[in-house]
């Protein structure tokens, strides 16, 4: 079981709600994934269209927890204000804190992220910071009051998987007690399985599911990958070796020359 | 009075935020609001006076990753 801020979840897969071909596909993909947490955002609402009202009605009917993000924020002020607005609309202390530092890579601005995290944690928010594998930022986020971290696998929407294995392994080893959810960059179920095999506690997936030819099928595939990866981690992976080692015993090999 | 709502100039008769929202068609909508970059909680919208040229943001739940 995965526990995030005292909430115990049966699934280690968190799912984004963006870029699905239709609301119906989103609903079915959430169900197929088995997720209990979906990410959402806040955007400008046109009084005539009321697109947000319709979306919110769909999400409420899903019966899962929502994790509002601060996507698109580039400053502490924007992120903190967005968090306040999200708390009111979504009725949750949870916030996936994103403070973007670079528009090409969508890499987080570690300094602003830390400052925003300090403000929000002090105000009682339960902050899920979107961060990198940087150890010093990660430790400071924890010191600021974050009890979950969301390190990136690779750039948002890139589908490139775990880009810096060495750094991610070091982060896992440094913070063995902190739930770490790989956020961003997961492009295939194999990437998700790898994250879980390395001991990460969960993954947040969006584009890899929503932009698949069959999002519902892909959601199901990710659900299985996450379960497989976690079970493999608990079972203990073998150590890789430099040279071949025969798996069939040499003893008793027949002399047939 | 002219205010900017979600980036577009609008002419409203209302002089405070709650009435302006109703006038603009948001009366029963689930939205969060900010004026000039500062969050205005729902409970304080009736007391939030608007001035000419104010920038009002009206945000609602949307898809997100």
mmCIF file of C-alpha atoms in Angstrom:
data_model
loop_
_atom_site.group_PDB
_atom_site.id
_atom_site.type_symbol
_atom_site.label_atom_id
_atom_site.label_comp_id
_atom_site.label_asym_id
_atom_site.label_seq_id
_atom_site.Cartn_x
_atom_site.Cartn_y
_atom_site.Cartn_z
ATOM 1 C CA UNK A 1 0.000 0.000 0.000
ATOM 2 C CA UNK A 2 1.123 3.518 -0.761
ATOM 3 C CA UNK A 3 0.642 6.212 1.874
ATOM 4 C CA UNK A 4 0.730 9.860 0.827
ATOM 5 C CA UNK A 5 0.151 12.379 3.613
ATOM 6 C CA UNK A 6 -1.608 9.775 5.782
ATOM 7 C CA UNK A 7 -3.880 8.694 2.916
ATOM 8 C CA UNK A 8 -3.449 5.047 2.045
ATOM 9 C CA UNK A 9 -3.914 4.105 -1.584
ATOM 10 C CA UNK A 10 -4.291 0.703 -3.181
ATOM 11 C CA UNK A 11 -2.784 1.785 -6.499
ATOM 12 C CA UNK A 12 0.702 3.170 -7.101
ATOM 13 C CA UNK A 13 -0.364 4.755 -10.359
ATOM 14 C CA UNK A 14 -1.456 8.406 -10.415
ATOM 15 C CA UNK A 15 -3.082 9.587 -13.613
ATOM 16 C CA UNK A 16 -3.260 12.974 -15.310
ATOM 17 C CA UNK A 17 -6.532 14.064 -16.896
ATOM 18 C CA UNK A 18 -5.202 16.132 -19.823
ATOM 19 C CA UNK A 19 -5.196 15.527 -23.570
ATOM 20 C CA UNK A 20 -7.635 12.602 -23.832
ATOM 21 C CA UNK A 21 -9.558 12.295 -27.094
ATOM 22 C CA UNK A 22 -12.890 12.664 -25.260
ATOM 23 C CA UNK A 23 -14.355 12.832 -21.743
ATOM 24 C CA UNK A 24 -15.703 9.303 -22.212
ATOM 25 C CA UNK A 25 -12.220 7.959 -22.928
ATOM 26 C CA UNK A 26 -10.864 9.801 -19.890
ATOM 27 C CA UNK A 27 -13.494 8.183 -17.660
ATOM 28 C CA UNK A 28 -12.790 4.699 -19.008
ATOM 29 C CA UNK A 29 -9.014 5.185 -18.830
ATOM 30 C CA UNK A 30 -9.233 6.225 -15.176
ATOM 31 C CA UNK A 31 -11.287 3.124 -14.437
ATOM 32 C CA UNK A 32 -8.961 0.839 -16.406
ATOM 33 C CA UNK A 33 -5.890 2.249 -14.646
ATOM 34 C CA UNK A 34 -7.276 1.476 -11.200
ATOM 35 C CA UNK A 35 -5.878 4.803 -10.010
ATOM 36 C CA UNK A 36 -7.208 6.504 -6.917
ATOM 37 C CA UNK A 37 -5.611 9.891 -7.604
ATOM 38 C CA UNK A 38 -5.986 12.107 -10.672
ATOM 39 C CA UNK A 39 -4.285 15.415 -11.314
ATOM 40 C CA UNK A 40 -6.278 18.493 -12.312
ATOM 41 C CA UNK A 41 -5.575 22.162 -12.935
ATOM 42 C CA UNK A 42 -7.235 25.568 -12.883
ATOM 43 C CA UNK A 43 -7.750 27.565 -16.049
ATOM 44 C CA UNK A 44 -9.771 30.563 -17.173
ATOM 45 C CA UNK A 45 -13.488 29.815 -17.384
ATOM 46 C CA UNK A 46 -15.621 31.404 -20.099
ATOM 47 C CA UNK A 47 -19.084 32.173 -18.698
ATOM 48 C CA UNK A 48 -20.764 31.062 -21.919
ATOM 49 C CA UNK A 49 -18.966 27.754 -22.418
ATOM 50 C CA UNK A 50 -18.563 26.631 -18.820
ATOM 51 C CA UNK A 51 -16.146 23.923 -19.907
ATOM 52 C CA UNK A 52 -14.700 23.715 -16.413
ATOM 53 C CA UNK A 53 -18.070 23.051 -14.805
ATOM 54 C CA UNK A 54 -18.641 20.073 -17.076
ATOM 55 C CA UNK A 55 -15.150 18.721 -16.445
ATOM 56 C CA UNK A 56 -15.486 19.089 -12.687
ATOM 57 C CA UNK A 57 -18.766 17.204 -12.744
ATOM 58 C CA UNK A 58 -17.063 14.320 -14.572
ATOM 59 C CA UNK A 59 -14.142 14.228 -12.139
ATOM 60 C CA UNK A 60 -16.399 14.264 -9.085
ATOM 61 C CA UNK A 61 -18.309 11.299 -10.466
ATOM 62 C CA UNK A 62 -15.075 9.311 -10.834
ATOM 63 C CA UNK A 63 -14.912 8.954 -7.051
ATOM 64 C CA UNK A 64 -11.129 9.397 -6.889
ATOM 65 C CA UNK A 65 -8.970 11.918 -5.052
ATOM 66 C CA UNK A 66 -7.834 14.985 -6.934
ATOM 67 C CA UNK A 67 -4.343 16.413 -6.855
ATOM 68 C CA UNK A 68 -4.509 19.985 -8.203
ATOM 69 C CA UNK A 69 -1.374 21.237 -9.925
ATOM 70 C CA UNK A 70 0.135 24.678 -10.340
ATOM 71 C CA UNK A 71 1.144 23.972 -13.945
ATOM 72 C CA UNK A 72 2.306 26.958 -15.922
ATOM 73 C CA UNK A 73 3.443 28.954 -12.894
ATOM 74 C CA UNK A 74 6.870 30.555 -13.186
ATOM 75 C CA UNK A 75 7.089 32.453 -9.911
ATOM 76 C CA UNK A 76 6.535 31.890 -6.205
ATOM 77 C CA UNK A 77 3.656 34.379 -6.199
ATOM 78 C CA UNK A 78 1.846 32.706 -9.110
ATOM 79 C CA UNK A 79 2.277 29.239 -7.619
ATOM 80 C CA UNK A 80 1.177 30.221 -4.116
ATOM 81 C CA UNK A 81 -1.855 32.131 -5.424
ATOM 82 C CA UNK A 82 -2.815 29.228 -7.690
ATOM 83 C CA UNK A 83 -2.534 26.862 -4.712
ATOM 84 C CA UNK A 84 -4.879 29.066 -2.681
ATOM 85 C CA UNK A 85 -7.391 29.125 -5.527
ATOM 86 C CA UNK A 86 -7.131 25.377 -6.024
ATOM 87 C CA UNK A 87 -7.672 24.675 -2.337
ATOM 88 C CA UNK A 88 -10.921 26.603 -2.417
ATOM 89 C CA UNK A 89 -12.255 25.065 -5.634
ATOM 90 C CA UNK A 90 -11.158 21.460 -5.086
ATOM 91 C CA UNK A 91 -11.533 21.355 -1.318
ATOM 92 C CA UNK A 92 -8.207 19.658 -0.688
ATOM 93 C CA UNK A 93 -4.953 20.550 1.064
ATOM 94 C CA UNK A 94 -3.066 18.563 -1.553
ATOM 95 C CA UNK A 95 -1.199 20.505 -4.208
ATOM 96 C CA UNK A 96 1.217 19.336 -6.870
ATOM 97 C CA UNK A 97 3.585 22.259 -6.769
ATOM 98 C CA UNK A 98 5.144 23.155 -10.106
ATOM 99 C CA UNK A 99 7.284 26.226 -10.547
ATOM 100 C CA UNK A 100 8.753 26.123 -14.025
ATOM 101 C CA UNK A 101 12.229 27.516 -14.513
ATOM 102 C CA UNK A 102 12.816 26.854 -18.203
ATOM 103 C CA UNK A 103 10.261 26.872 -20.989
ATOM 104 C CA UNK A 104 12.135 24.490 -23.280
ATOM 105 C CA UNK A 105 12.752 21.716 -20.782
ATOM 106 C CA UNK A 106 9.912 22.603 -18.372
ATOM 107 C CA UNK A 107 12.480 21.939 -15.669
ATOM 108 C CA UNK A 108 11.524 23.161 -12.218
ATOM 109 C CA UNK A 109 13.087 26.296 -10.764
ATOM 110 C CA UNK A 110 14.558 24.714 -7.645
ATOM 111 C CA UNK A 111 15.035 27.978 -5.761
ATOM 112 C CA UNK A 112 11.498 29.265 -6.374
ATOM 113 C CA UNK A 113 10.060 25.786 -5.788
ATOM 114 C CA UNK A 114 11.681 25.642 -2.382
ATOM 115 C CA UNK A 115 10.452 29.076 -1.420
ATOM 116 C CA UNK A 116 6.884 28.305 -2.543
ATOM 117 C CA UNK A 117 7.000 24.966 -0.713
ATOM 118 C CA UNK A 118 8.046 26.699 2.503
ATOM 119 C CA UNK A 119 5.148 29.146 2.245
ATOM 120 C CA UNK A 120 2.549 26.497 1.445
ATOM 121 C CA UNK A 121 3.707 23.924 4.003
ATOM 122 C CA UNK A 122 3.590 26.628 6.680
ATOM 123 C CA UNK A 123 0.009 27.350 5.655
ATOM 124 C CA UNK A 124 -1.011 23.730 6.098
ATOM 125 C CA UNK A 125 -0.894 22.594 2.496
ATOM 126 C CA UNK A 126 0.211 19.046 1.769
ATOM 127 C CA UNK A 127 2.723 19.741 -0.943
ATOM 128 C CA UNK A 128 3.779 17.351 -3.717
ATOM 129 C CA UNK A 129 6.697 19.240 -5.290
ATOM 130 C CA UNK A 130 7.601 18.520 -8.902
ATOM 131 C CA UNK A 131 11.379 18.469 -8.619
ATOM 132 C CA UNK A 132 14.493 16.944 -10.159
ATOM 133 C CA UNK A 133 16.873 14.326 -8.798
ATOM 134 C CA UNK A 134 18.923 17.107 -7.147
ATOM 135 C CA UNK A 135 19.720 15.848 -3.647
ATOM 136 C CA UNK A 136 20.200 19.188 -1.950
ATOM 137 C CA UNK A 137 16.909 20.579 -3.251
ATOM 138 C CA UNK A 138 15.161 17.337 -2.290
ATOM 139 C CA UNK A 139 16.510 17.442 1.256
ATOM 140 C CA UNK A 140 15.571 21.098 1.646
ATOM 141 C CA UNK A 141 12.045 20.371 0.366
ATOM 142 C CA UNK A 142 11.724 17.716 3.057
ATOM 143 C CA UNK A 143 13.064 20.118 5.666
ATOM 144 C CA UNK A 144 10.474 22.660 4.499
ATOM 145 C CA UNK A 145 7.732 20.175 5.357
ATOM 146 C CA UNK A 146 7.165 18.203 2.151
ATOM 147 C CA UNK A 147 6.371 14.583 3.003
ATOM 148 C CA UNK A 148 6.202 13.411 -0.620
ATOM 149 C CA UNK A 149 8.499 14.324 -3.517
ATOM 150 C CA UNK A 150 7.808 14.039 -7.234
ATOM 151 C CA UNK A 151 11.123 13.829 -9.076
ATOM 152 C CA UNK A 152 10.992 13.901 -12.847
ATOM 153 C CA UNK A 153 11.924 10.881 -14.939
ATOM 154 C CA UNK A 154 12.652 13.135 -17.898
ATOM 155 C CA UNK A 155 11.131 16.267 -19.427
ATOM 156 C CA UNK A 156 7.335 16.640 -19.170
ATOM 157 C CA UNK A 157 5.595 15.040 -22.129
ATOM 158 C CA UNK A 158 8.869 13.748 -23.623
ATOM 159 C CA UNK A 159 8.192 10.054 -23.044
ATOM 160 C CA UNK A 160 11.907 9.415 -22.585
ATOM 161 C CA UNK A 161 11.649 7.417 -19.390
ATOM 162 C CA UNK A 162 14.196 7.615 -16.570
ATOM 163 C CA UNK A 163 16.810 9.939 -17.990
ATOM 164 C CA UNK A 164 19.288 10.016 -15.120
ATOM 165 C CA UNK A 165 19.323 6.597 -13.514
ATOM 166 C CA UNK A 166 22.373 7.355 -11.419
ATOM 167 C CA UNK A 167 20.809 10.506 -9.977
ATOM 168 C CA UNK A 168 17.443 8.874 -9.347
ATOM 169 C CA UNK A 169 19.037 5.888 -7.611
ATOM 170 C CA UNK A 170 21.047 8.260 -5.434
ATOM 171 C CA UNK A 171 17.862 10.129 -4.513
ATOM 172 C CA UNK A 172 16.098 6.887 -3.616
ATOM 173 C CA UNK A 173 19.036 5.801 -1.484
ATOM 174 C CA UNK A 174 19.322 9.178 0.255
ATOM 175 C CA UNK A 175 15.650 9.428 1.198
ATOM 176 C CA UNK A 176 14.579 5.864 1.933
ATOM 177 C CA UNK A 177 11.591 6.892 4.065
ATOM 178 C CA UNK A 178 10.096 9.613 1.840
ATOM 179 C CA UNK A 179 7.466 8.542 -0.707
ATOM 180 C CA UNK A 180 8.934 9.331 -4.132
ATOM 181 C CA UNK A 181 6.587 9.454 -7.112
ATOM 182 C CA UNK A 182 8.207 9.664 -10.534
ATOM 183 C CA UNK A 183 6.436 12.474 -12.334
ATOM 184 C CA UNK A 184 6.983 13.380 -15.962
ATOM 185 C CA UNK A 185 8.720 11.652 -18.818
ATOM 186 C CA UNK A 186 7.277 8.165 -18.423
ATOM 187 C CA UNK A 187 6.483 7.082 -21.974
ATOM 188 C CA UNK A 188 5.936 3.333 -21.739
ATOM 189 C CA UNK A 189 4.823 0.755 -19.186
ATOM 190 C CA UNK A 190 8.416 -0.552 -19.147
ATOM 191 C CA UNK A 191 9.575 2.854 -17.843
ATOM 192 C CA UNK A 192 6.975 2.688 -15.076
ATOM 193 C CA UNK A 193 7.982 -0.859 -14.189
ATOM 194 C CA UNK A 194 11.624 0.237 -14.051
ATOM 195 C CA UNK A 195 10.783 3.089 -11.676
ATOM 196 C CA UNK A 196 8.992 0.710 -9.326
ATOM 197 C CA UNK A 197 11.779 -1.893 -9.635
ATOM 198 C CA UNK A 198 14.234 0.757 -8.427
ATOM 199 C CA UNK A 199 12.137 1.259 -5.324
ATOM 200 C CA UNK A 200 10.233 4.375 -6.285
ATOM 201 C CA UNK A 201 6.844 4.387 -4.627
ATOM 202 C CA UNK A 202 4.695 5.265 -7.604
ATOM 203 C CA UNK A 203 4.430 7.021 -10.937
ATOM 204 C CA UNK A 204 2.312 9.816 -12.322
ATOM 205 C CA UNK A 205 1.397 9.259 -15.959
ATOM 206 C CA UNK A 206 -0.504 11.492 -18.334
ATOM 207 C CA UNK A 207 0.584 11.834 -21.954
ATOM 208 C CA UNK A 208 1.691 8.215 -22.354
ATOM 209 C CA UNK A 209 -1.890 7.143 -21.655
ATOM 210 C CA UNK A 210 -3.932 10.005 -23.068
ATOM 211 C CA UNK A 211 -2.041 10.157 -26.360
ATOM 212 C CA UNK A 212 -1.864 6.395 -26.924
ATOM 213 C CA UNK A 213 -3.808 5.026 -29.882
ATOM 214 C CA UNK A 214 -5.963 3.243 -27.296
ATOM 215 C CA UNK A 215 -5.770 5.155 -23.998
ATOM 216 C CA UNK A 216 -7.940 2.642 -22.163
ATOM 217 C CA UNK A 217 -5.752 -0.274 -23.185
ATOM 218 C CA UNK A 218 -2.644 1.699 -22.272
ATOM 219 C CA UNK A 219 -4.077 2.596 -18.873
ATOM 220 C CA UNK A 220 -4.575 -1.110 -18.216
ATOM 221 C CA UNK A 221 -1.019 -1.858 -19.400
ATOM 222 C CA UNK A 222 0.424 0.758 -17.016
ATOM 223 C CA UNK A 223 -1.603 -0.652 -14.133
ATOM 224 C CA UNK A 224 -0.035 -4.071 -14.700
ATOM 225 C CA UNK A 225 3.469 -2.618 -15.155
ATOM 226 C CA UNK A 226 3.290 -0.787 -11.843
ATOM 227 C CA UNK A 227 2.151 -3.911 -10.002
ATOM 228 C CA UNK A 228 4.888 -5.979 -11.685
ATOM 229 C CA UNK A 229 7.578 -3.410 -10.929
ATOM 230 C CA UNK A 230 6.641 -3.157 -7.265
ATOM 231 C CA UNK A 231 6.515 -6.915 -6.842
ATOM 232 C CA UNK A 232 9.919 -7.229 -8.507
ATOM 233 C CA UNK A 233 11.380 -4.612 -6.156
ATOM 234 C CA UNK A 234 10.038 -6.462 -3.134
ATOM 235 C CA UNK A 235 11.258 -9.784 -4.480
ATOM 236 C CA UNK A 236 14.776 -8.367 -4.917
ATOM 237 C CA UNK A 237 16.405 -8.050 -8.326
ATOM 238 C CA UNK A 238 19.543 -10.032 -9.109
ATOM 239 C CA UNK A 239 22.827 -8.160 -9.400
ATOM 240 C CA UNK A 240 23.978 -7.708 -13.003
ATOM 241 C CA UNK A 241 27.278 -9.418 -13.849
ATOM 242 C CA UNK A 242 30.006 -8.559 -16.309
ATOM 243 C CA UNK A 243 30.318 -12.080 -17.761
ATOM 244 C CA UNK A 244 28.020 -14.990 -18.536
ATOM 245 C CA UNK A 245 27.188 -17.439 -15.782
ATOM 246 C CA UNK A 246 25.522 -20.665 -16.947
ATOM 247 C CA UNK A 247 22.137 -21.198 -15.384
ATOM 248 C CA UNK A 248 22.149 -24.954 -16.086
ATOM 249 C CA UNK A 249 24.499 -26.843 -13.702
ATOM 250 C CA UNK A 250 27.872 -27.863 -15.131
ATOM 251 C CA UNK A 251 28.033 -30.847 -12.764
ATOM 252 C CA UNK A 252 26.816 -33.970 -14.496
ATOM 253 C CA UNK A 253 27.447 -32.697 -18.012
ATOM 254 C CA UNK A 254 27.751 -35.774 -20.274
ATOM 255 C CA UNK A 255 30.992 -36.585 -22.122
ATOM 256 C CA UNK A 256 29.845 -36.902 -25.707
ATOM 257 C CA UNK A 257 33.021 -36.187 -27.686
ATOM 258 C CA UNK B 1 -16.997 50.552 -15.427
ATOM 259 C CA UNK B 2 -14.502 48.721 -17.590
ATOM 260 C CA UNK B 3 -12.607 45.815 -16.073
ATOM 261 C CA UNK B 4 -10.575 43.053 -17.636
ATOM 262 C CA UNK B 5 -12.025 39.594 -17.060
ATOM 263 C CA UNK B 6 -9.756 36.709 -18.038
ATOM 264 C CA UNK B 7 -7.853 39.095 -20.272
ATOM 265 C CA UNK B 8 -10.872 40.581 -22.045
ATOM 266 C CA UNK B 9 -12.295 44.049 -21.457
ATOM 267 C CA UNK B 10 -15.835 43.938 -20.106
ATOM 268 C CA UNK B 11 -18.230 46.680 -19.125
ATOM 269 C CA UNK B 12 -20.014 45.996 -15.840
ATOM 270 C CA UNK B 13 -22.479 47.930 -13.710
ATOM 271 C CA UNK B 14 -21.454 46.086 -10.544
ATOM 272 C CA UNK B 15 -19.005 47.746 -8.182
ATOM 273 C CA UNK B 16 -17.947 44.659 -6.264
ATOM 274 C CA UNK B 17 -16.752 41.240 -7.308
ATOM 275 C CA UNK B 18 -19.714 39.024 -6.323
ATOM 276 C CA UNK B 19 -22.178 41.189 -8.255
ATOM 277 C CA UNK B 20 -19.825 41.437 -11.222
ATOM 278 C CA UNK B 21 -19.561 37.647 -11.368
ATOM 279 C CA UNK B 22 -23.345 37.319 -11.340
ATOM 280 C CA UNK B 23 -23.657 39.970 -14.030
ATOM 281 C CA UNK B 24 -21.094 38.182 -16.189
ATOM 282 C CA UNK B 25 -22.915 34.839 -15.912
ATOM 283 C CA UNK B 26 -20.842 33.057 -13.258
ATOM 284 C CA UNK B 27 -23.426 33.218 -10.476
ATOM 285 C CA UNK B 28 -23.678 29.504 -9.683
ATOM 286 C CA UNK B 29 -20.376 28.373 -11.217
ATOM 287 C CA UNK B 30 -17.612 26.613 -9.279
ATOM 288 C CA UNK B 31 -14.818 29.120 -9.781
ATOM 289 C CA UNK B 32 -11.922 30.684 -7.919
ATOM 290 C CA UNK B 33 -11.235 34.366 -8.313
ATOM 291 C CA UNK B 34 -8.345 36.793 -8.178
ATOM 292 C CA UNK B 35 -8.237 40.563 -8.572
ATOM 293 C CA UNK B 36 -5.014 42.184 -9.740
ATOM 294 C CA UNK B 37 -3.116 38.967 -9.061
ATOM 295 C CA UNK B 38 -4.408 38.489 -5.521
ATOM 296 C CA UNK B 39 -6.686 35.605 -4.544
ATOM 297 C CA UNK B 40 -10.150 36.680 -3.402
ATOM 298 C CA UNK B 41 -11.864 33.847 -1.483
ATOM 299 C CA UNK B 42 -15.534 33.222 -2.240
ATOM 300 C CA UNK B 43 -16.450 34.430 1.252
ATOM 301 C CA UNK B 44 -14.899 37.849 0.544
ATOM 302 C CA UNK B 45 -16.262 38.479 -2.953
ATOM 303 C CA UNK B 46 -19.195 40.565 -1.718
ATOM 304 C CA UNK B 47 -16.844 42.880 0.110
ATOM 305 C CA UNK B 48 -14.286 43.079 -2.711
ATOM 306 C CA UNK B 49 -14.699 46.498 -4.338
ATOM 307 C CA UNK B 50 -13.756 46.778 -7.995
ATOM 308 C CA UNK B 51 -12.145 49.772 -9.647
ATOM 309 C CA UNK B 52 -11.834 50.849 -13.260
ATOM 310 C CA UNK B 53 -9.214 48.790 -15.070
ATOM 311 C CA UNK B 54 -9.055 45.987 -12.490
ATOM 312 C CA UNK B 55 -7.754 42.662 -13.746
ATOM 313 C CA UNK B 56 -10.124 39.884 -12.685
ATOM 314 C CA UNK B 57 -9.272 36.217 -13.121
ATOM 315 C CA UNK B 58 -12.065 33.647 -12.978
ATOM 316 C CA UNK B 59 -10.655 30.121 -12.928
ATOM 317 C CA UNK B 60 -12.365 26.745 -12.965
ATOM 318 C CA UNK B 61 -11.350 23.085 -12.771
ATOM 319 C CA UNK B 62 -9.641 21.939 -15.927
ATOM 320 C CA UNK B 63 -7.742 18.958 -17.254
ATOM 321 C CA UNK B 64 -4.216 18.748 -15.890
ATOM 322 C CA UNK B 65 -1.162 16.525 -15.711
#
